[in-house]
Amino acid sequence: MVIDYTINGIILICGAFLLMGVLMTKISARAGVPSLVLFMIIGMILGSDISGLIYFSNAEVAQLVGVVALIIILFEGGLQTQWKNIRPVLGGSLVLATLGVLITTAVVAAAAYYVLGISVLEALLLGSIVGSTDAAAVFSVLAGQNIKGRISSTLEAESGTNDPMAMFLTIAFIQLILTPDSSVFTMLGSFVLQMGVGGILGVGLGLLASWTINRIKLNASGLYAVLSVGFAIFIYSFTAILGGSGLLAVYLAALVIGTRDLTHSYSIISFNEGLAWLMQILMFVILGLLVFPSQLADWDLIWKGLVLSLVLIFIARPIAVFASTIFFDYSLNEKLFMSWAGLRGAVPIVLATFPMLAGLENSFLFFNVVFFIVLTSALLQGSTIPFFANKLKLNGRPSPKRIHSLELVSMDKANAEMLEVELTSKSPFAGQLVQTIGLPKQTLISAIIRSGRLVMPTGTTKLKVGDVLYVLTEKKQVSKVKMVLGEEDIVN
């Protein structure tokens, strides 16, 4: 079949992209290969070097799609991350996101200087491009894995906050290469400004977004999800225009929004989850299209890329993890696992387009090496995460499945609200009967999810640790119900 590049032909290609992308997630789950690898392979197959269906070499469009995708992915990851899990590991995560990136950059740069025979600044540029872990890769690989919450929270927080450091270093070294007399102190001041503005605006606009979503009365429930995405894109662009880190602001805003009791929270979370998957498929397919396999099939590039990949995986990342967590209470097994789970993905490839757009001499070499490193990292590390978690005895308790559709009773025009509460080992109600809890009047435990199964509660139902309770109450009594149940136990 010959595809004509009319409107119908383009729509056909887009439909094929989506169908193949979704089907690939099933294949990746069964084969134990991260889906991002298969998405990139789809792009490479559809590209001009193999099938010849699509010729794509526009780095600017790839960068634009990549940045928009990262906004959505970071926002969705922040919404799904619970602050009560992040707070205990926040210090270690932030040190990994800053000092860890610097150490990784330096070690990879030293190897690149000798292996590739490039200048010191160019080596530092390449090190900074691959210096950060990737949120899309980490979120997708850890999703559904029963990794201990403390470790998965550390890795998720690190991957959500270390992109700004890698982006700053990449832009700074490009500027130093193009204009060697640039002031390093000015750049450091710019970094402090970016982090400060990004942090303040992220928290502030996150609170504003939460307040707006809960106060505004929209005609359709689906519009609340669209509103949340609008806030995510606005927060990034507004922060970036003011000189702050837009990616940091988006992730922090999502964390703030995720901790609030939102109207239509299920609609917002499920919509963003689907949109994040869509953006992952689109982003990795386009990045695959940007790569020409004939250029990668170069033995000189292969052995050099393999050496740099092994240096990153087995030397740079472990040094960064052990040095960054030296003052934090992580066990040896936890540090070993975090060293292995430092996945590289879309962020390094997107950052590799920056030198191309700046017109640097070795930009295509950087892009091909980075692509090779990402592919190696995803195949070697991503596919063995469950294996190492099991060997290092870091498997946690399986999370109970949610039946979020119960939230549908929480409509704007109704006076009812549905609360979702998970009973932890610290809960005073674990082991007690439902009738002994003493909830306010007009309040009912509508359902209990226990080990993924629905339990219809009665007064004599005995509550257990891990139970997820769905509590229906009047809106005016929400604060009172929370006080009885304990605010720290509220999930949504």
Tab-separated table of C-alpha atoms in Angstrom:
chain	number	residue	atom	x	y	z
A	1	MET	CA	0.000	0.000	0.000
A	2	VAL	CA	1.316	3.409	-0.952
A	3	ILE	CA	0.556	6.122	1.561
A	4	ASP	CA	-0.257	9.516	0.092
A	5	TYR	CA	0.626	12.415	2.348
A	6	THR	CA	-2.771	14.070	2.119
A	7	ILE	CA	-4.904	14.781	5.176
A	8	ASN	CA	-6.282	11.221	5.128
A	9	GLY	CA	-2.799	9.746	4.724
A	10	ILE	CA	-1.443	11.710	7.678
A	11	ILE	CA	-4.434	10.718	9.814
A	12	LEU	CA	-3.858	7.075	8.844
A	13	ILE	CA	-0.212	7.280	9.970
A	14	CYS	CA	-1.216	8.897	13.282
A	15	GLY	CA	-3.804	6.189	13.897
A	16	ALA	CA	-1.221	3.510	13.152
A	17	PHE	CA	1.183	5.192	15.585
A	18	LEU	CA	-1.358	5.045	18.404
A	19	LEU	CA	-2.455	1.480	17.717
A	20	MET	CA	1.107	0.195	17.527
A	21	GLY	CA	2.100	2.192	20.598
A	22	VAL	CA	-0.698	0.776	22.758
A	23	LEU	CA	-0.122	-2.785	21.524
A	24	MET	CA	3.598	-2.392	22.217
A	25	THR	CA	2.854	-1.779	25.906
A	26	LYS	CA	1.426	-5.313	26.115
A	27	ILE	CA	4.464	-6.738	24.341
A	28	SER	CA	6.868	-4.805	26.565
A	29	ALA	CA	5.107	-6.022	29.730
A	30	ARG	CA	5.377	-9.662	28.658
A	31	ALA	CA	8.925	-9.388	27.325
A	32	GLY	CA	10.163	-7.338	30.291
A	33	VAL	CA	11.472	-4.610	27.982
A	34	PRO	CA	10.668	-0.942	28.766
A	35	SER	CA	8.022	0.375	26.379
A	36	LEU	CA	10.145	3.413	25.495
A	37	VAL	CA	12.570	1.117	23.648
A	38	LEU	CA	9.787	-0.334	21.526
A	39	PHE	CA	8.350	3.120	20.807
A	40	MET	CA	11.741	4.289	19.540
A	41	ILE	CA	12.076	1.137	17.446
A	42	ILE	CA	8.711	1.938	15.826
A	43	GLY	CA	10.042	5.387	14.913
A	44	MET	CA	13.269	3.946	13.520
A	45	ILE	CA	11.366	1.383	11.432
A	46	LEU	CA	9.023	4.009	10.013
A	47	GLY	CA	11.959	6.309	9.251
A	48	SER	CA	13.690	6.793	5.928
A	49	ASP	CA	16.570	4.376	6.637
A	50	ILE	CA	14.429	1.229	7.000
A	51	SER	CA	10.901	1.451	5.549
A	52	GLY	CA	11.264	4.865	3.957
A	53	LEU	CA	7.698	5.802	4.957
A	54	ILE	CA	8.644	9.000	6.769
A	55	TYR	CA	11.635	11.274	6.411
A	56	PHE	CA	12.112	13.388	9.513
A	57	SER	CA	15.182	15.380	10.477
A	58	ASN	CA	13.733	18.480	12.132
A	59	ALA	CA	15.461	18.733	15.525
A	60	GLU	CA	13.461	21.845	16.427
A	61	VAL	CA	10.116	20.061	16.077
A	62	ALA	CA	11.496	17.059	17.994
A	63	GLN	CA	12.631	19.364	20.791
A	64	LEU	CA	9.241	21.106	20.938
A	65	VAL	CA	7.361	17.796	21.114
A	66	GLY	CA	9.837	16.514	23.696
A	67	VAL	CA	9.452	19.521	25.992
A	68	VAL	CA	5.630	19.462	25.795
A	69	ALA	CA	5.675	15.721	26.498
A	70	LEU	CA	7.960	16.224	29.504
A	71	ILE	CA	5.551	18.841	30.890
A	72	ILE	CA	2.647	16.391	30.721
A	73	ILE	CA	4.685	13.443	32.031
A	74	LEU	CA	6.121	15.391	34.968
A	75	PHE	CA	2.693	16.812	35.793
A	76	GLU	CA	1.071	13.378	35.772
A	77	GLY	CA	3.930	11.932	37.830
A	78	GLY	CA	3.567	14.697	40.395
A	79	LEU	CA	-0.187	14.153	40.654
A	80	GLN	CA	0.336	10.451	41.357
A	81	THR	CA	3.087	11.062	43.933
A	82	GLN	CA	1.903	11.380	47.511
A	83	TRP	CA	3.567	14.074	49.580
A	84	LYS	CA	3.491	11.887	52.704
A	85	ASN	CA	5.784	9.438	50.858
A	86	ILE	CA	8.059	12.120	49.391
A	87	ARG	CA	8.548	14.171	52.555
A	88	PRO	CA	10.748	11.654	54.452
A	89	VAL	CA	13.108	11.222	51.457
A	90	LEU	CA	13.039	14.794	50.182
A	91	GLY	CA	16.562	15.636	51.378
A	92	GLY	CA	18.214	12.650	49.743
A	93	SER	CA	16.231	13.148	46.541
A	94	LEU	CA	17.247	16.796	46.197
A	95	VAL	CA	20.916	16.023	46.811
A	96	LEU	CA	20.743	13.288	44.165
A	97	ALA	CA	19.024	15.728	41.808
A	98	THR	CA	21.797	18.317	42.162
A	99	LEU	CA	25.079	16.916	43.461
A	100	GLY	CA	24.328	13.560	41.840
A	101	VAL	CA	23.934	15.175	38.417
A	102	LEU	CA	27.175	17.130	38.860
A	103	ILE	CA	29.131	13.992	39.822
A	104	THR	CA	27.645	11.992	36.952
A	105	THR	CA	28.473	14.810	34.531
A	106	ALA	CA	32.096	14.969	35.694
A	107	VAL	CA	32.720	11.204	35.562
A	108	VAL	CA	31.111	10.742	32.132
A	109	ALA	CA	32.949	13.826	30.853
A	110	ALA	CA	36.307	12.373	31.912
A	111	ALA	CA	35.547	9.177	30.017
A	112	ALA	CA	34.222	11.041	26.954
A	113	TYR	CA	37.343	13.213	26.810
A	114	TYR	CA	39.575	10.176	26.313
A	115	VAL	CA	37.202	7.893	24.399
A	116	LEU	CA	35.878	10.418	21.875
A	117	GLY	CA	38.938	12.662	21.714
A	118	ILE	CA	36.924	15.867	22.120
A	119	SER	CA	37.657	19.067	24.038
A	120	VAL	CA	37.079	19.406	27.785
A	121	LEU	CA	34.036	21.665	27.325
A	122	GLU	CA	32.541	19.319	24.750
A	123	ALA	CA	33.103	16.387	27.099
A	124	LEU	CA	31.394	18.270	29.920
A	125	LEU	CA	28.514	19.078	27.563
A	126	LEU	CA	28.046	15.401	26.738
A	127	GLY	CA	28.249	14.505	30.434
A	128	SER	CA	25.592	17.075	31.323
A	129	ILE	CA	23.255	15.785	28.603
A	130	VAL	CA	23.219	12.286	30.135
A	131	GLY	CA	23.611	13.505	33.718
A	132	SER	CA	19.989	13.243	34.821
A	133	THR	CA	17.678	10.289	35.197
A	134	ASP	CA	14.520	10.382	33.124
A	135	ALA	CA	11.085	10.882	34.665
A	136	ALA	CA	9.221	9.144	31.829
A	137	ALA	CA	11.458	6.079	32.049
A	138	VAL	CA	11.485	5.903	35.860
A	139	PHE	CA	7.722	6.464	36.261
A	140	SER	CA	6.838	3.867	33.612
A	141	VAL	CA	9.295	1.215	34.824
A	142	LEU	CA	8.420	1.577	38.532
A	143	ALA	CA	4.669	1.672	37.859
A	144	GLY	CA	3.126	-1.594	38.988
A	145	GLN	CA	6.345	-2.820	40.634
A	146	ASN	CA	6.139	-3.590	44.335
A	147	ILE	CA	9.313	-1.699	45.201
A	148	LYS	CA	9.543	-0.460	48.804
A	149	GLY	CA	7.877	2.938	49.009
A	150	ARG	CA	10.927	4.681	50.450
A	151	ILE	CA	13.096	3.730	47.458
A	152	SER	CA	10.508	4.249	44.733
A	153	SER	CA	9.632	7.652	46.236
A	154	THR	CA	13.309	8.662	46.257
A	155	LEU	CA	13.778	7.662	42.622
A	156	GLU	CA	10.562	9.344	41.500
A	157	ALA	CA	11.353	12.588	43.344
A	158	GLU	CA	14.899	12.570	41.982
A	159	SER	CA	13.791	12.023	38.384
A	160	GLY	CA	11.123	14.691	38.743
A	161	THR	CA	13.525	17.344	40.050
A	162	ASN	CA	16.883	16.677	38.364
A	163	ASP	CA	15.900	17.701	34.825
A	164	PRO	CA	16.390	21.429	35.576
A	165	MET	CA	20.003	20.808	36.679
A	166	ALA	CA	20.804	18.818	33.523
A	167	MET	CA	19.125	21.408	31.306
A	168	PHE	CA	20.971	24.266	32.998
A	169	LEU	CA	24.345	22.528	32.636
A	170	THR	CA	23.654	21.686	28.984
A	171	ILE	CA	22.749	25.263	28.088
A	172	ALA	CA	25.650	26.639	30.157
A	173	PHE	CA	28.289	24.483	28.435
A	174	ILE	CA	26.858	25.294	24.998
A	175	GLN	CA	27.181	28.967	25.871
A	176	LEU	CA	30.761	28.475	27.103
A	177	ILE	CA	31.674	26.679	23.860
A	178	LEU	CA	30.142	29.374	21.685
A	179	THR	CA	31.390	32.297	23.799
A	180	PRO	CA	34.416	31.185	25.861
A	181	ASP	CA	34.601	34.519	27.711
A	182	SER	CA	31.178	33.990	29.348
A	183	SER	CA	31.145	34.560	33.091
A	184	VAL	CA	30.788	31.395	35.164
A	185	PHE	CA	29.563	33.425	38.142
A	186	THR	CA	26.788	34.909	36.025
A	187	MET	CA	25.722	31.392	35.092
A	188	LEU	CA	25.710	30.290	38.728
A	189	GLY	CA	23.540	33.263	39.584
A	190	SER	CA	21.220	32.313	36.750
A	191	PHE	CA	20.955	28.780	38.145
A	192	VAL	CA	20.030	30.025	41.617
A	193	LEU	CA	17.452	32.331	40.039
A	194	GLN	CA	15.968	29.505	37.957
A	195	MET	CA	15.636	27.184	40.935
A	196	GLY	CA	14.282	29.898	43.232
A	197	VAL	CA	11.723	31.257	40.781
A	198	GLY	CA	10.751	27.743	39.705
A	199	GLY	CA	10.254	26.601	43.289
A	200	ILE	CA	8.238	29.638	44.403
A	201	LEU	CA	6.019	29.764	41.319
A	202	GLY	CA	5.561	25.988	41.315
A	203	VAL	CA	4.169	25.948	44.855
A	204	GLY	CA	2.239	29.211	44.471
A	205	LEU	CA	0.626	28.359	41.135
A	206	GLY	CA	-0.072	24.834	42.369
A	207	LEU	CA	-2.115	26.294	45.225
A	208	LEU	CA	-3.859	28.639	42.795
A	209	ALA	CA	-4.670	25.748	40.454
A	210	SER	CA	-6.089	23.663	43.327
A	211	TRP	CA	-8.219	26.572	44.538
A	212	THR	CA	-9.503	27.277	41.029
A	213	ILE	CA	-10.382	23.645	40.276
A	214	ASN	CA	-12.360	23.368	43.526
A	215	ARG	CA	-14.125	26.717	43.236
A	216	ILE	CA	-14.950	27.055	39.545
A	217	LYS	CA	-18.280	25.624	38.330
A	218	LEU	CA	-17.883	24.076	34.877
A	219	ASN	CA	-20.686	22.665	32.735
A	220	ALA	CA	-19.012	19.288	32.104
A	221	SER	CA	-16.905	17.169	34.447
A	222	GLY	CA	-14.417	16.418	31.657
A	223	LEU	CA	-13.490	20.098	31.499
A	224	TYR	CA	-11.801	19.858	34.905
A	225	ALA	CA	-9.200	17.500	33.436
A	226	VAL	CA	-8.633	19.852	30.508
A	227	LEU	CA	-8.312	22.721	32.975
A	228	SER	CA	-5.573	20.854	34.865
A	229	VAL	CA	-3.564	20.331	31.658
A	230	GLY	CA	-4.013	23.996	30.807
A	231	PHE	CA	-2.570	24.902	34.196
A	232	ALA	CA	0.398	22.555	33.645
A	233	ILE	CA	1.330	24.149	30.310
A	234	PHE	CA	0.708	27.650	31.642
A	235	ILE	CA	2.831	27.064	34.755
A	236	TYR	CA	5.766	25.848	32.652
A	237	SER	CA	5.660	28.679	30.120
A	238	PHE	CA	4.925	31.447	32.633
A	239	THR	CA	7.778	30.312	34.883
A	240	ALA	CA	10.190	29.970	31.956
A	241	ILE	CA	9.352	33.455	30.664
A	242	LEU	CA	10.126	34.898	34.106
A	243	GLY	CA	13.533	33.170	34.090
A	244	GLY	CA	12.645	30.218	36.311
A	245	SER	CA	12.834	26.485	35.734
A	246	GLY	CA	9.539	25.554	34.128
A	247	LEU	CA	10.045	21.806	34.562
A	248	LEU	CA	10.697	22.182	38.285
A	249	ALA	CA	7.650	24.433	38.632
A	250	VAL	CA	5.396	21.925	36.860
A	251	TYR	CA	6.487	19.015	39.055
A	252	LEU	CA	6.160	20.987	42.308
A	253	ALA	CA	2.762	22.354	41.251
A	254	ALA	CA	1.565	18.819	40.533
A	255	LEU	CA	2.802	17.680	43.950
A	256	VAL	CA	0.818	20.494	45.577
A	257	ILE	CA	-2.301	19.743	43.531
A	258	GLY	CA	-1.988	16.029	44.302
A	259	THR	CA	-2.046	16.664	48.048
A	260	ARG	CA	-5.299	18.632	47.910
A	261	ASP	CA	-8.844	17.263	48.046
A	262	LEU	CA	-9.844	17.956	44.452
A	263	THR	CA	-13.231	18.022	42.831
A	264	HIS	CA	-13.339	15.319	40.136
A	265	SER	CA	-9.910	14.058	41.157
A	266	TYR	CA	-10.441	10.723	39.394
A	267	SER	CA	-11.305	12.424	36.102
A	268	ILE	CA	-8.235	14.639	36.392
A	269	ILE	CA	-5.824	11.834	37.294
A	270	SER	CA	-7.128	9.304	34.760
A	271	PHE	CA	-7.170	11.881	31.949
A	272	ASN	CA	-3.608	12.980	32.696
A	273	GLU	CA	-2.478	9.362	32.931
A	274	GLY	CA	-3.853	8.619	29.462
A	275	LEU	CA	-2.445	11.858	28.072
A	276	ALA	CA	0.980	11.091	29.555
A	277	TRP	CA	0.987	7.719	27.798
A	278	LEU	CA	-0.016	9.403	24.550
A	279	MET	CA	2.817	11.918	24.886
A	280	GLN	CA	5.294	9.134	25.682
A	281	ILE	CA	4.305	7.288	22.523
A	282	LEU	CA	4.478	10.439	20.399
A	283	MET	CA	7.744	11.628	21.906
A	284	PHE	CA	9.663	8.364	21.621
A	285	VAL	CA	8.370	7.639	18.115
A	286	ILE	CA	9.475	11.091	16.945
A	287	LEU	CA	12.853	10.700	18.623
A	288	GLY	CA	13.162	7.346	16.885
A	289	LEU	CA	12.366	9.030	13.570
A	290	LEU	CA	15.120	11.564	14.233
A	291	VAL	CA	17.693	8.762	14.402
A	292	PHE	CA	19.205	7.259	11.262
A	293	PRO	CA	20.079	3.583	11.986
A	294	SER	CA	22.684	3.612	9.206
A	295	GLN	CA	24.666	6.143	11.238
A	296	LEU	CA	24.401	4.008	14.375
A	297	ALA	CA	25.659	0.915	12.515
A	298	ASP	CA	29.231	2.149	12.810
A	299	TRP	CA	31.556	-0.104	14.810
A	300	ASP	CA	33.627	2.871	15.917
A	301	LEU	CA	30.510	4.556	17.322
A	302	ILE	CA	29.234	1.291	18.807
A	303	TRP	CA	32.312	0.476	20.891
A	304	LYS	CA	32.728	4.073	22.034
A	305	GLY	CA	29.053	4.343	22.925
A	306	LEU	CA	29.196	1.015	24.739
A	307	VAL	CA	32.223	2.125	26.789
A	308	LEU	CA	30.494	5.380	27.786
A	309	SER	CA	27.310	3.474	28.636
A	310	LEU	CA	29.186	1.078	30.900
A	311	VAL	CA	31.025	3.985	32.549
A	312	LEU	CA	27.713	5.719	33.209
A	313	ILE	CA	25.950	2.607	34.521
A	314	PHE	CA	28.718	0.945	36.538
A	315	ILE	CA	30.917	3.868	37.607
A	316	ALA	CA	29.312	7.319	37.336
A	317	ARG	CA	25.867	6.476	38.695
A	318	PRO	CA	27.064	4.386	41.668
A	319	ILE	CA	29.608	7.067	42.636
A	320	ALA	CA	26.888	9.725	42.401
A	321	VAL	CA	24.454	7.703	44.527
A	322	PHE	CA	26.926	6.674	47.237
A	323	ALA	CA	28.429	10.181	47.477
A	324	SER	CA	25.051	11.959	47.502
A	325	THR	CA	23.470	9.691	50.122
A	326	ILE	CA	26.440	9.427	52.475
A	327	PHE	CA	24.669	11.510	55.150
A	328	PHE	CA	21.273	9.853	54.663
A	329	ASP	CA	19.980	6.655	56.205
A	330	TYR	CA	19.958	4.309	53.217
A	331	SER	CA	21.117	0.709	53.503
A	332	LEU	CA	23.737	-0.800	51.210
A	333	ASN	CA	21.089	-2.722	49.281
A	334	GLU	CA	19.023	0.440	48.819
A	335	LYS	CA	22.033	2.347	47.478
A	336	LEU	CA	22.880	-0.504	45.124
A	337	PHE	CA	19.333	-0.558	43.799
A	338	MET	CA	19.196	3.218	43.331
A	339	SER	CA	22.499	2.975	41.480
A	340	TRP	CA	21.043	0.424	39.101
A	341	ALA	CA	17.676	2.190	38.675
A	342	GLY	CA	19.153	5.443	37.338
A	343	LEU	CA	17.434	5.086	33.969
A	344	ARG	CA	18.144	7.368	31.042
A	345	GLY	CA	15.371	8.090	28.551
A	346	ALA	CA	13.779	10.963	26.695
A	347	VAL	CA	15.393	13.834	28.612
A	348	PRO	CA	18.968	13.114	27.421
A	349	ILE	CA	17.760	12.698	23.834
A	350	VAL	CA	15.788	15.956	23.989
A	351	LEU	CA	18.801	17.717	25.513
A	352	ALA	CA	20.952	16.271	22.719
A	353	THR	CA	18.933	18.359	20.247
A	354	PHE	CA	20.174	21.573	21.912
A	355	PRO	CA	23.724	21.308	20.453
A	356	MET	CA	22.192	20.486	17.053
A	357	LEU	CA	20.081	23.646	17.082
A	358	ALA	CA	23.091	25.653	18.315
A	359	GLY	CA	25.102	24.401	15.325
A	360	LEU	CA	27.972	22.878	17.306
A	361	GLU	CA	30.576	20.965	15.336
A	362	ASN	CA	30.122	17.560	16.996
A	363	SER	CA	26.374	17.842	17.610
A	364	PHE	CA	25.420	14.824	15.473
A	365	LEU	CA	28.097	12.732	17.186
A	366	PHE	CA	26.657	13.751	20.562
A	367	PHE	CA	23.116	12.861	19.472
A	368	ASN	CA	24.075	9.408	18.192
A	369	VAL	CA	26.174	8.622	21.280
A	370	VAL	CA	23.379	9.777	23.606
A	371	PHE	CA	20.826	7.701	21.711
A	372	PHE	CA	23.068	4.656	22.024
A	373	ILE	CA	23.518	5.287	25.765
A	374	VAL	CA	19.759	5.640	26.312
A	375	LEU	CA	19.031	2.468	24.366
A	376	THR	CA	21.646	0.549	26.347
A	377	SER	CA	20.390	1.907	29.665
A	378	ALA	CA	16.771	1.058	28.905
A	379	LEU	CA	17.540	-2.463	27.701
A	380	LEU	CA	20.094	-3.390	30.353
A	381	GLN	CA	18.753	-1.575	33.424
A	382	GLY	CA	15.071	-1.127	32.665
A	383	SER	CA	14.436	-4.782	31.910
A	384	THR	CA	16.149	-6.004	35.096
A	385	ILE	CA	14.602	-3.673	37.698
A	386	PRO	CA	12.208	-6.323	39.119
A	387	PHE	CA	15.010	-8.917	39.190
A	388	PHE	CA	17.368	-6.696	41.200
A	389	ALA	CA	14.585	-5.541	43.528
A	390	ASN	CA	13.875	-9.181	44.332
A	391	LYS	CA	17.552	-10.129	44.745
A	392	LEU	CA	18.200	-7.144	47.027
A	393	LYS	CA	15.034	-7.919	49.018
A	394	LEU	CA	13.477	-4.521	48.339
A	395	ASN	CA	10.015	-5.683	47.341
A	396	GLY	CA	7.285	-3.921	49.264
A	397	ARG	CA	3.666	-4.684	50.042
A	398	PRO	CA	1.460	-4.771	46.902
A	399	SER	CA	-0.694	-1.663	46.668
A	400	PRO	CA	-4.420	-2.338	46.763
A	401	LYS	CA	-6.320	-1.574	43.573
A	402	ARG	CA	-8.614	1.430	43.690
A	403	ILE	CA	-12.205	1.581	42.466
A	404	HIS	CA	-12.132	5.284	41.763
A	405	SER	CA	-15.446	5.290	39.909
A	406	LEU	CA	-17.070	5.637	43.340
A	407	GLU	CA	-15.977	9.257	43.188
A	408	LEU	CA	-18.689	9.955	40.596
A	409	VAL	CA	-21.130	10.802	43.400
A	410	SER	CA	-18.970	13.833	44.160
A	411	MET	CA	-20.738	16.183	41.759
A	412	ASP	CA	-20.828	19.950	41.899
A	413	LYS	CA	-24.588	20.166	42.382
A	414	ALA	CA	-24.760	17.456	45.052
A	415	ASN	CA	-24.067	18.073	48.729
A	416	ALA	CA	-22.136	14.797	49.020
A	417	GLU	CA	-18.428	14.047	48.976
A	418	MET	CA	-16.601	10.736	48.682
A	419	LEU	CA	-13.368	10.377	50.672
A	420	GLU	CA	-10.796	7.667	50.075
A	421	VAL	CA	-8.895	6.473	53.157
A	422	GLU	CA	-6.190	3.820	53.376
A	423	LEU	CA	-5.669	2.119	56.738
A	424	THR	CA	-1.977	1.901	57.545
A	425	SER	CA	-0.273	0.076	60.385
A	426	LYS	CA	-0.442	3.329	62.376
A	427	SER	CA	-4.209	3.664	61.980
A	428	PRO	CA	-6.156	3.342	65.266
A	429	PHE	CA	-9.027	1.620	63.406
A	430	ALA	CA	-7.092	-1.414	62.128
A	431	GLY	CA	-8.552	-4.479	63.807
A	432	GLN	CA	-11.740	-2.702	64.909
A	433	LEU	CA	-15.334	-3.231	63.778
A	434	VAL	CA	-16.942	-0.671	61.475
A	435	GLN	CA	-19.683	0.082	64.020
A	436	THR	CA	-17.113	1.139	66.658
A	437	ILE	CA	-15.461	3.927	64.631
A	438	GLY	CA	-17.945	6.619	65.634
A	439	LEU	CA	-18.346	8.564	62.404
A	440	PRO	CA	-20.577	11.678	62.301
A	441	LYS	CA	-24.252	11.413	61.290
A	442	GLN	CA	-25.059	11.245	57.572
A	443	THR	CA	-21.718	9.471	57.021
A	444	LEU	CA	-21.369	5.992	55.626
A	445	ILE	CA	-18.491	3.656	54.709
A	446	SER	CA	-19.807	2.706	51.272
A	447	ALA	CA	-17.170	0.203	50.226
A	448	ILE	CA	-13.916	-1.411	51.266
A	449	ILE	CA	-11.212	-2.545	48.868
A	450	ARG	CA	-9.203	-5.375	50.409
A	451	SER	CA	-6.335	-6.951	48.434
A	452	GLY	CA	-7.889	-5.752	45.204
A	453	ARG	CA	-11.350	-7.154	46.025
A	454	LEU	CA	-14.556	-5.356	46.880
A	455	VAL	CA	-15.936	-5.902	50.390
A	456	MET	CA	-19.417	-4.571	51.166
A	457	PRO	CA	-19.166	-3.368	54.777
A	458	THR	CA	-21.603	-4.022	57.588
A	459	GLY	CA	-21.423	-2.952	61.203
A	460	THR	CA	-19.638	-6.180	62.140
A	461	THR	CA	-17.026	-5.998	59.357
A	462	LYS	CA	-13.540	-6.050	60.888
A	463	LEU	CA	-11.129	-3.549	59.363
A	464	LYS	CA	-7.601	-4.614	58.420
A	465	VAL	CA	-4.307	-2.895	57.614
A	466	GLY	CA	-4.200	-2.113	53.897
A	467	ASP	CA	-7.958	-1.677	53.556
A	468	VAL	CA	-9.057	1.235	51.382
A	469	LEU	CA	-12.274	2.768	52.700
A	470	TYR	CA	-14.665	4.863	50.620
A	471	VAL	CA	-16.514	7.169	52.978
A	472	LEU	CA	-19.615	9.022	51.788
A	473	THR	CA	-20.527	12.145	53.731
A	474	GLU	CA	-22.052	15.588	53.417
A	475	LYS	CA	-19.707	18.253	52.092
A	476	LYS	CA	-20.193	20.370	55.199
A	477	GLN	CA	-18.937	17.464	57.322
A	478	VAL	CA	-15.790	16.690	55.349
A	479	SER	CA	-13.455	18.424	57.804
A	480	LYS	CA	-15.139	16.728	60.755
A	481	VAL	CA	-14.842	13.292	59.137
A	482	LYS	CA	-11.171	13.958	58.404
A	483	MET	CA	-10.617	14.862	62.021
A	484	VAL	CA	-12.128	11.575	63.139
A	485	LEU	CA	-10.209	9.484	60.616
A	486	GLY	CA	-6.965	11.434	60.845
A	487	GLU	CA	-5.810	13.864	58.160
A	488	GLU	CA	-2.605	11.915	57.478
A	489	ASP	CA	-4.626	8.932	56.310
A	490	ILE	CA	-6.485	10.796	53.578
A	491	VAL	CA	-5.372	9.616	50.139
A	492	ASN	CA	-7.389	11.942	47.912
